[in-house]
mmCIF file of C-alpha atoms and ligand atoms in Angstrom:
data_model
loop_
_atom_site.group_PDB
_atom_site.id
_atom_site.type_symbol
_atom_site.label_atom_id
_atom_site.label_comp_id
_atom_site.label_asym_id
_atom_site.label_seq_id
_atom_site.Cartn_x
_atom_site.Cartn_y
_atom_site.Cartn_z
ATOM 1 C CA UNK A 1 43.573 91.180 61.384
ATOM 2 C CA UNK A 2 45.640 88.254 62.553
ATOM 3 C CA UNK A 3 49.500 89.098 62.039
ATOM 4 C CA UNK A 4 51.613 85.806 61.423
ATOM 5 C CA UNK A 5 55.350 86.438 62.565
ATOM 6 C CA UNK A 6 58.254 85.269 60.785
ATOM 7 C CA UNK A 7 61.519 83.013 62.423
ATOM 8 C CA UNK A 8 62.986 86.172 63.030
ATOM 9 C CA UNK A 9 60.228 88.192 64.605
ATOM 10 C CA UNK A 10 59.627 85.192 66.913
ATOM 11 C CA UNK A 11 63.625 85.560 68.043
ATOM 12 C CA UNK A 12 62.791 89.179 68.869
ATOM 13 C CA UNK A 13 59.639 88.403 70.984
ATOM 14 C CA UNK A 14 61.232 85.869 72.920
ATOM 15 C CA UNK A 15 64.281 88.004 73.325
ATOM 16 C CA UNK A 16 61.533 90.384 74.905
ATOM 17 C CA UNK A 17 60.011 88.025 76.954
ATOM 18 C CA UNK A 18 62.893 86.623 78.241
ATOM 19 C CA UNK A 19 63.714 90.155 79.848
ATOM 20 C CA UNK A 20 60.313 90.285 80.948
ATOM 21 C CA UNK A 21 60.639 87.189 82.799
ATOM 22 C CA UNK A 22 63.637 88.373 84.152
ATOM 23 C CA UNK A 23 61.996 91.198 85.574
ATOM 24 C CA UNK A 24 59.217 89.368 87.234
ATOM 25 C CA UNK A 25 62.228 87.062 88.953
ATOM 26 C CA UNK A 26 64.011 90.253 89.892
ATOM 27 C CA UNK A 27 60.755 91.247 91.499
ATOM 28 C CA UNK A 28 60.250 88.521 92.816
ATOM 29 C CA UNK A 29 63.716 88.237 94.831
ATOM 30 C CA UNK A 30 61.912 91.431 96.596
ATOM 31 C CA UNK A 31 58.403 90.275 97.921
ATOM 32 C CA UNK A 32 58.035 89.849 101.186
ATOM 33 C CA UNK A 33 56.199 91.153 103.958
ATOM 34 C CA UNK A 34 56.479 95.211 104.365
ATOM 35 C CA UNK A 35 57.406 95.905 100.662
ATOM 36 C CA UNK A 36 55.117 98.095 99.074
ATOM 37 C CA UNK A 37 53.860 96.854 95.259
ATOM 38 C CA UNK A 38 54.917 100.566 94.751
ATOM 39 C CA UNK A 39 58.715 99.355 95.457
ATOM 40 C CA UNK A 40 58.064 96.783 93.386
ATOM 41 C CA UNK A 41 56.711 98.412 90.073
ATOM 42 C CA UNK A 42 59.898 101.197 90.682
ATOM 43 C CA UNK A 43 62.360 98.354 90.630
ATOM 44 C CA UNK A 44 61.088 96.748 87.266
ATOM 45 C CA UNK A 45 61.084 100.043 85.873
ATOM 46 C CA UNK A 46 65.201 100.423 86.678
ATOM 47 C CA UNK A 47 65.522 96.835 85.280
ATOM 48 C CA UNK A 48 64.005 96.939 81.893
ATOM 49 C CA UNK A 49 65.332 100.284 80.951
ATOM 50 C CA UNK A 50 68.950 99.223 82.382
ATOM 51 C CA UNK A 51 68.215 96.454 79.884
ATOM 52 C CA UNK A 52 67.325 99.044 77.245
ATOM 53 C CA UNK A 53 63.961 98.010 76.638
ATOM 54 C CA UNK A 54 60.737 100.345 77.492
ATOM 55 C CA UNK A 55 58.195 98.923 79.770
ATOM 56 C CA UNK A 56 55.412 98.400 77.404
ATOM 57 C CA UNK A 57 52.376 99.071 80.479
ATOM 58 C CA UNK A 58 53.712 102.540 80.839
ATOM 59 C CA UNK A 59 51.011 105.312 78.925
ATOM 60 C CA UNK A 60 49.670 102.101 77.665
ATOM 61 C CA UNK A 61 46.450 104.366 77.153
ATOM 62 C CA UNK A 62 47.174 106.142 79.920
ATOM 63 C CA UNK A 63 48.183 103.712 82.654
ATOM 64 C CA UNK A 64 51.019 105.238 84.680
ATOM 65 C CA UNK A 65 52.971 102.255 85.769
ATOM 66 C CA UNK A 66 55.545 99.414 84.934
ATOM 67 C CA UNK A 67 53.630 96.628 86.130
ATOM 68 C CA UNK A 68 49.784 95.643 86.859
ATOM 69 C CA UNK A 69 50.223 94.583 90.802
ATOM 70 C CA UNK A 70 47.219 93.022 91.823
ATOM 71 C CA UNK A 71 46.675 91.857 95.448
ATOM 72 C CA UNK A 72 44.110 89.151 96.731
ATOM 73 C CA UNK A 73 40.441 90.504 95.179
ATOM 74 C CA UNK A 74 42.276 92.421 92.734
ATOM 75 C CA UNK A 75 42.616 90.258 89.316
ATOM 76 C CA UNK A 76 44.607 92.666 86.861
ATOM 77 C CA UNK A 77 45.374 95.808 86.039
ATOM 78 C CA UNK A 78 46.478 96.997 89.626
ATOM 79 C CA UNK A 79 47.799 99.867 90.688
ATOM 80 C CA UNK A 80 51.037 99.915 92.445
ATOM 81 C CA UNK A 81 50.623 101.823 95.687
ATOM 82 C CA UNK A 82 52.520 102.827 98.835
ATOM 83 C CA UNK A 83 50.373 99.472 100.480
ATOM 84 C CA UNK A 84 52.999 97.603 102.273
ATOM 85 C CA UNK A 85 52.360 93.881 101.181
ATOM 86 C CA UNK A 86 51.671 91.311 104.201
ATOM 87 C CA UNK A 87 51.826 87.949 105.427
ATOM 88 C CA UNK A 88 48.720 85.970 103.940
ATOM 89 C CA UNK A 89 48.273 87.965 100.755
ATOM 90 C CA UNK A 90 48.419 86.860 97.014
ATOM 91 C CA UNK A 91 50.117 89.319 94.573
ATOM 92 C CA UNK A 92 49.869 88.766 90.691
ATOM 93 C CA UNK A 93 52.645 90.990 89.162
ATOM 94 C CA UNK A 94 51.865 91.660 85.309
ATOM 95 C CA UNK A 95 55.095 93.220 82.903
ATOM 96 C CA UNK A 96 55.426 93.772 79.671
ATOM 97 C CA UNK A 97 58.676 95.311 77.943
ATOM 98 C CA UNK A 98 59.217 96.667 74.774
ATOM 99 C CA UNK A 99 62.658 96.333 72.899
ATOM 100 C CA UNK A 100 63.526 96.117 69.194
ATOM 101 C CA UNK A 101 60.258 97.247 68.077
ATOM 102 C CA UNK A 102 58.188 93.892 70.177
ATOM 103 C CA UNK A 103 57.001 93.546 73.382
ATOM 104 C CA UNK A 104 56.709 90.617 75.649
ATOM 105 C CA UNK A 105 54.054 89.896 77.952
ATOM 106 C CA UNK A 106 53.988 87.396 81.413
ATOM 107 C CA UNK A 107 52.576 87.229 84.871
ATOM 108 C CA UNK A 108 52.449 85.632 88.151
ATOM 109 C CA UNK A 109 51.078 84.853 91.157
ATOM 110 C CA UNK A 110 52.806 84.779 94.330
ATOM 111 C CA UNK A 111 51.595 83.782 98.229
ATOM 112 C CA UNK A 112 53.377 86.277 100.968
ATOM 113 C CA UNK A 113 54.452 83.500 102.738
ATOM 114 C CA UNK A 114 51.636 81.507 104.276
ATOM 115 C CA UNK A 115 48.245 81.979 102.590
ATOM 116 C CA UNK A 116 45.465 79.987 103.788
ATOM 117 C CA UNK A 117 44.930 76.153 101.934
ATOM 118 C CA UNK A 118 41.652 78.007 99.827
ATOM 119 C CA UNK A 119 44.115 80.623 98.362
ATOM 120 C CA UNK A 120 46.883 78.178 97.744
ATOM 121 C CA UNK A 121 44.290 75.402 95.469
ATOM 122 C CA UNK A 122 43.360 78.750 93.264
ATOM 123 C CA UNK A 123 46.382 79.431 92.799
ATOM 124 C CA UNK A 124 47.546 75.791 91.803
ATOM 125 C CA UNK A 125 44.626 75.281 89.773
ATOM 126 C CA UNK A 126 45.038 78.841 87.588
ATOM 127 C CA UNK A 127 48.506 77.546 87.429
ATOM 128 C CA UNK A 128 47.575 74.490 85.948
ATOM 129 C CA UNK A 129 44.961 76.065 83.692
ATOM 130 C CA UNK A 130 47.857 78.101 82.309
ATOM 131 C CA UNK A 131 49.904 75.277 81.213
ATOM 132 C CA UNK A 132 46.050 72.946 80.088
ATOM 133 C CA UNK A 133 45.397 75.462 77.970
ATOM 134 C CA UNK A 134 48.945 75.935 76.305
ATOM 135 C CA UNK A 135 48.913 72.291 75.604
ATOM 136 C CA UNK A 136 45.865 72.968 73.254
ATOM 137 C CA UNK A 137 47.389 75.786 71.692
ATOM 138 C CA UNK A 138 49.179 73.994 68.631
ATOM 139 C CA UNK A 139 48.560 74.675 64.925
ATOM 140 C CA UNK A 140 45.651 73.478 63.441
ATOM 141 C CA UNK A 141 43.466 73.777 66.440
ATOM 142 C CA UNK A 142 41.528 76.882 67.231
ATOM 143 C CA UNK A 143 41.282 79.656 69.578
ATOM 144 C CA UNK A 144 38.245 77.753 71.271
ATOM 145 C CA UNK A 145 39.665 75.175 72.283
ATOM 146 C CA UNK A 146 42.156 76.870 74.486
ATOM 147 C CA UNK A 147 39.341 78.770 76.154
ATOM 148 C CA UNK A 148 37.490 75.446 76.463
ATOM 149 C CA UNK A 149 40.164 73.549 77.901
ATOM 150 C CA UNK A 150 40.887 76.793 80.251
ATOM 151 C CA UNK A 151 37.351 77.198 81.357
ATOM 152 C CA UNK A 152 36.388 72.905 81.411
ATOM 153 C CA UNK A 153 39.084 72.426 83.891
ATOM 154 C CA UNK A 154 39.023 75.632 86.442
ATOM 155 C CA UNK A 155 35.297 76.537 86.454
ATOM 156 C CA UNK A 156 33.062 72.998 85.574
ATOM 157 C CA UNK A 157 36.503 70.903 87.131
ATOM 158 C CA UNK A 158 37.057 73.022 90.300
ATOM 159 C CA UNK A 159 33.745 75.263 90.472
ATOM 160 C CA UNK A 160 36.163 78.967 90.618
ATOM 161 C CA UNK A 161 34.766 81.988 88.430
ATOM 162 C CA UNK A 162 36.446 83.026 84.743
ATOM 163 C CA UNK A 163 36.741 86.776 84.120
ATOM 164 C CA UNK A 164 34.625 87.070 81.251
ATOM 165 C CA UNK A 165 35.491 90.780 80.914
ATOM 166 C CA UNK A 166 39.382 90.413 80.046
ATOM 167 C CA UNK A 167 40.715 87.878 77.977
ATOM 168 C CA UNK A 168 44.501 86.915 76.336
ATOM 169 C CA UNK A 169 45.513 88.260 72.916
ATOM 170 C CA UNK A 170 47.798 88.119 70.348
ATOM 171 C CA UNK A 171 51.500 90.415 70.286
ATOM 172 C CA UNK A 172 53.889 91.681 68.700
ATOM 173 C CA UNK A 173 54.856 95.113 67.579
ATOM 174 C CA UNK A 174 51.782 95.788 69.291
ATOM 175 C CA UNK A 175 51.058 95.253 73.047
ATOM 176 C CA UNK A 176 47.501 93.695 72.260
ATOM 177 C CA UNK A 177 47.029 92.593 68.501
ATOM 178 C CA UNK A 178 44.184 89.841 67.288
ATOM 179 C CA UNK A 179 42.958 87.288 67.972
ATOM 180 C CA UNK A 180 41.248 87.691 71.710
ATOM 181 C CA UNK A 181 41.905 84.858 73.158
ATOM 182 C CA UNK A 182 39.767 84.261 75.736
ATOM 183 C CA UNK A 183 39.454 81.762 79.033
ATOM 184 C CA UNK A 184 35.798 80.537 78.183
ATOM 185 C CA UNK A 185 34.722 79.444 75.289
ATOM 186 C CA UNK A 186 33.561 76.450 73.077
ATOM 187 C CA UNK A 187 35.557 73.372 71.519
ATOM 188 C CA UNK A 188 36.404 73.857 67.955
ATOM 189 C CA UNK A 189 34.858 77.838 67.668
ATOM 190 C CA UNK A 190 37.187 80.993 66.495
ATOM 191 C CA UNK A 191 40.074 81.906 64.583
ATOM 192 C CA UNK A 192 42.263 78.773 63.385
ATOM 193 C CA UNK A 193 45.580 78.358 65.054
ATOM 194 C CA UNK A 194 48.289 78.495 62.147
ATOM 195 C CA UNK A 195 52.365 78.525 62.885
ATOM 196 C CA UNK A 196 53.652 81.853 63.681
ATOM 197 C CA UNK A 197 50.907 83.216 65.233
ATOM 198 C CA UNK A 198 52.171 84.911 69.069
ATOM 199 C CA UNK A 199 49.802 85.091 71.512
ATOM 200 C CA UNK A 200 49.633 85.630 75.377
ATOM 201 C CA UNK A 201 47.234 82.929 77.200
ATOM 202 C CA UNK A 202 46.453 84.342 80.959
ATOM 203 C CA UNK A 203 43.722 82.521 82.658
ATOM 204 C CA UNK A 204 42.016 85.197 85.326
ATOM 205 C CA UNK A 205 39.988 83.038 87.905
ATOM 206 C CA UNK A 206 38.476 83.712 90.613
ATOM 207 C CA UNK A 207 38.209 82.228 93.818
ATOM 208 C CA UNK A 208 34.072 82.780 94.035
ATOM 209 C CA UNK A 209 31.796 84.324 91.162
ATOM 210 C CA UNK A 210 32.780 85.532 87.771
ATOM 211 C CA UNK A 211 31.412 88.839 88.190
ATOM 212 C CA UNK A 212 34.104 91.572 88.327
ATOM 213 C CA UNK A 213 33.897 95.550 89.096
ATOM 214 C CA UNK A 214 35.866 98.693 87.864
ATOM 215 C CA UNK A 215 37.824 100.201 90.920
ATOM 216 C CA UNK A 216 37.259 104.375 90.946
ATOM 217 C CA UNK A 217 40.607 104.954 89.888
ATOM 218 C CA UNK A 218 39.441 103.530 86.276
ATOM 219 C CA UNK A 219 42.016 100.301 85.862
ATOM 220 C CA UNK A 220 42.111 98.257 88.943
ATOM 221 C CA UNK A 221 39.673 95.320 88.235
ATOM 222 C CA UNK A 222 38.475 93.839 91.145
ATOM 223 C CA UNK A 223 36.132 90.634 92.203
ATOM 224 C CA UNK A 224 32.627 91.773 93.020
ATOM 225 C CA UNK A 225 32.358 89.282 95.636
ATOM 226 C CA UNK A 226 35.243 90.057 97.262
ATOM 227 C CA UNK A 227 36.904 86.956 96.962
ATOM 228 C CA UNK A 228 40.545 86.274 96.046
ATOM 229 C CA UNK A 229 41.506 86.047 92.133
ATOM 230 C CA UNK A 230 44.951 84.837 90.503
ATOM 231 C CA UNK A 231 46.337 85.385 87.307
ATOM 232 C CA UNK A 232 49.453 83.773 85.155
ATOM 233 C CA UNK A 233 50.451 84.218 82.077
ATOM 234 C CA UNK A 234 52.682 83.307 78.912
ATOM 235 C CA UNK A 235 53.575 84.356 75.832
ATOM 236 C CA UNK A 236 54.003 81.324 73.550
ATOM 237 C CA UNK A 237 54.498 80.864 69.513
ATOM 238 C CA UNK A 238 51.876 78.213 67.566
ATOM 239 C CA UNK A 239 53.612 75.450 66.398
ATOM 240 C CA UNK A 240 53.068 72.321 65.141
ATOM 241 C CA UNK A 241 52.852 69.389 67.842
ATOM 242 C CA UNK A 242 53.747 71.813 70.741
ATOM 243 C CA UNK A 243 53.395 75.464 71.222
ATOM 244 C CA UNK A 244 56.624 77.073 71.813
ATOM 245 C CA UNK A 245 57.035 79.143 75.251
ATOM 246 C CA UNK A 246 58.283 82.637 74.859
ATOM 247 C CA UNK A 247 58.479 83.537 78.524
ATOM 248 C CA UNK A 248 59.352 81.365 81.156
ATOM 249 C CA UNK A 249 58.610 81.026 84.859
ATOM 250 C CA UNK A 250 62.238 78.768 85.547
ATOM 251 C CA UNK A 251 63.894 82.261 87.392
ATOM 252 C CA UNK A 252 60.715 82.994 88.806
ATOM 253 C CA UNK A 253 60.227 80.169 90.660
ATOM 254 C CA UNK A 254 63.519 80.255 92.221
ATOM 255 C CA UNK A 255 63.521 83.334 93.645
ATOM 256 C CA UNK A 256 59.992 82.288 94.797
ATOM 257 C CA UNK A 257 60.738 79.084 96.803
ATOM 258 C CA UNK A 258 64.075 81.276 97.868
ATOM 259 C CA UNK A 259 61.462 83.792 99.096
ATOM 260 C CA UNK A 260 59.447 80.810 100.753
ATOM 261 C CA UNK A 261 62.334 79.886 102.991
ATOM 262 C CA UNK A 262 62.900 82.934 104.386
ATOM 263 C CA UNK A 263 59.479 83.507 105.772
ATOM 264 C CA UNK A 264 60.352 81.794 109.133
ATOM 265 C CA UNK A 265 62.637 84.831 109.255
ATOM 266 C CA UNK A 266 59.788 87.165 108.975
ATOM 267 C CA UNK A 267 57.430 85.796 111.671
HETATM 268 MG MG1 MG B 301 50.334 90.655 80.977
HETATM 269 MG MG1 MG B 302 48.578 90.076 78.433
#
């Protein structure tokens, strides 16, 4: 059942994401070469509960961390670990927070410095694919033609792989609510897109084939092939015209291309 959310509701959310994007840029201020994603997920921890919210991943049916930290093959639902990250990697880092009775929900990609030229196109075109298929997600269209748009332009435009497996959803007082919301799909099919609706749009593309595999520890997805995968994504509000962005990647990328020109120091 598809829950509409009022004006109000909507404030809350975005109040939500906002921290959550927060988080991910106070992360991200961190990354470089020699942290361990383990550091990482302990540090967004402090920060959402110092901003009295709850991290909404943690005994999310059982998975024991903050954030999903995912590193080149991985495409969600990492575990963080005592790996130290290094130069040449891609990291997705996935939070959700919980505060006033809604969670918010965002992700994204970083390069440790300098990634090779493949690893940098998949992550501007999952980027991109983000952002083509927010552009469809406006009232009156449907859930199919976001996954179209998603799938049109990163697998038939640029020949990558799209996670069939896991797809977006809808949030609010839950952490996954209807509809799914998926990265494949056809023009014009699913659930209508009416104002008020909330959902989180996260394109998951790989770098070679679809195909994905369950890591032993029971969460970390992985690429079967072995190939890198990146993952971004937003929570955003149906609207007319324009959806409207609930979290927001503006802090991230600063501490990012802060990040970037420190890597001389590094090397
Ligand atoms: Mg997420
Ligand atoms: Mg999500």
């Amino acid at each position: 059942m598809i829950k509409y959310k009022t004006a109000e509701e909507v404030e809350l959310i975005r109040q939500s994401c906002a921290l959550v994007s927060d988080t991910i840029a106070h992360v991200a201020a961190m990354i470089k070469p020699g942290v361990t994603t383990l550091e990482l997920d302990t540090a967004a921890e402090k920060y959402i509960r110092d901003n009295g919210a709850v991290p909404s991943f943690k005994n999310y049916k059982g998975f024991p961390f903050t954030c999903c930290i995912s590193v080149n093959d991985a495409v969600v639902h990492g575990f963080p670990s005592h790996y130290a990250l290094q130069k040449g990697d891609i990291v997705s880092v996935d939070v959700g927070a919980y505060k006033n009775g809604y969670h918010g929900d965002s992700a994204y990609t970083f390069a440790l410095c300098t990634v090779n030229d493949d690893k940098k196109q998949l992550m501007k075109i999952t980027r991109e694919s983000l952002y083509i298929g927010i552009e469809k997600a406006t009232a009156g269209n449907r859930v199919g033609d976001i996954a179209f748009a998603i799938q049109e332009y990163t697998e038939r435009k640029n020949r990558y792989g799209v996670v069939r497996e896991l797809v977006g959803h809808g949030l609010g007082e839950d952490l996954h609510e209807d509809p799914n919301v998926p990265n494949y799909g056809k023009r014009g099919s699913g659930p209508k897109l009416n104002e008020g609706l909330v959902i989180a749009i996260e394109p998951m593309i790989n770098m070679g084939k679809k195909e994905v595999i369950n890591n032993k520890d029971g969460w970390t997805i992985r690429t079967k092939d072995g190939k890198p995968s990146a993952h971004y994504e937003h929570t955003v509000c149906i609207k007319k015209g324009a959806a409207d962005i609930l979290s927001s990647f503006t802090a991230i990328e600063a501490a990012e291309k802060a990040n970037q020109e420190l890597c001389s120091d590094y090397y």
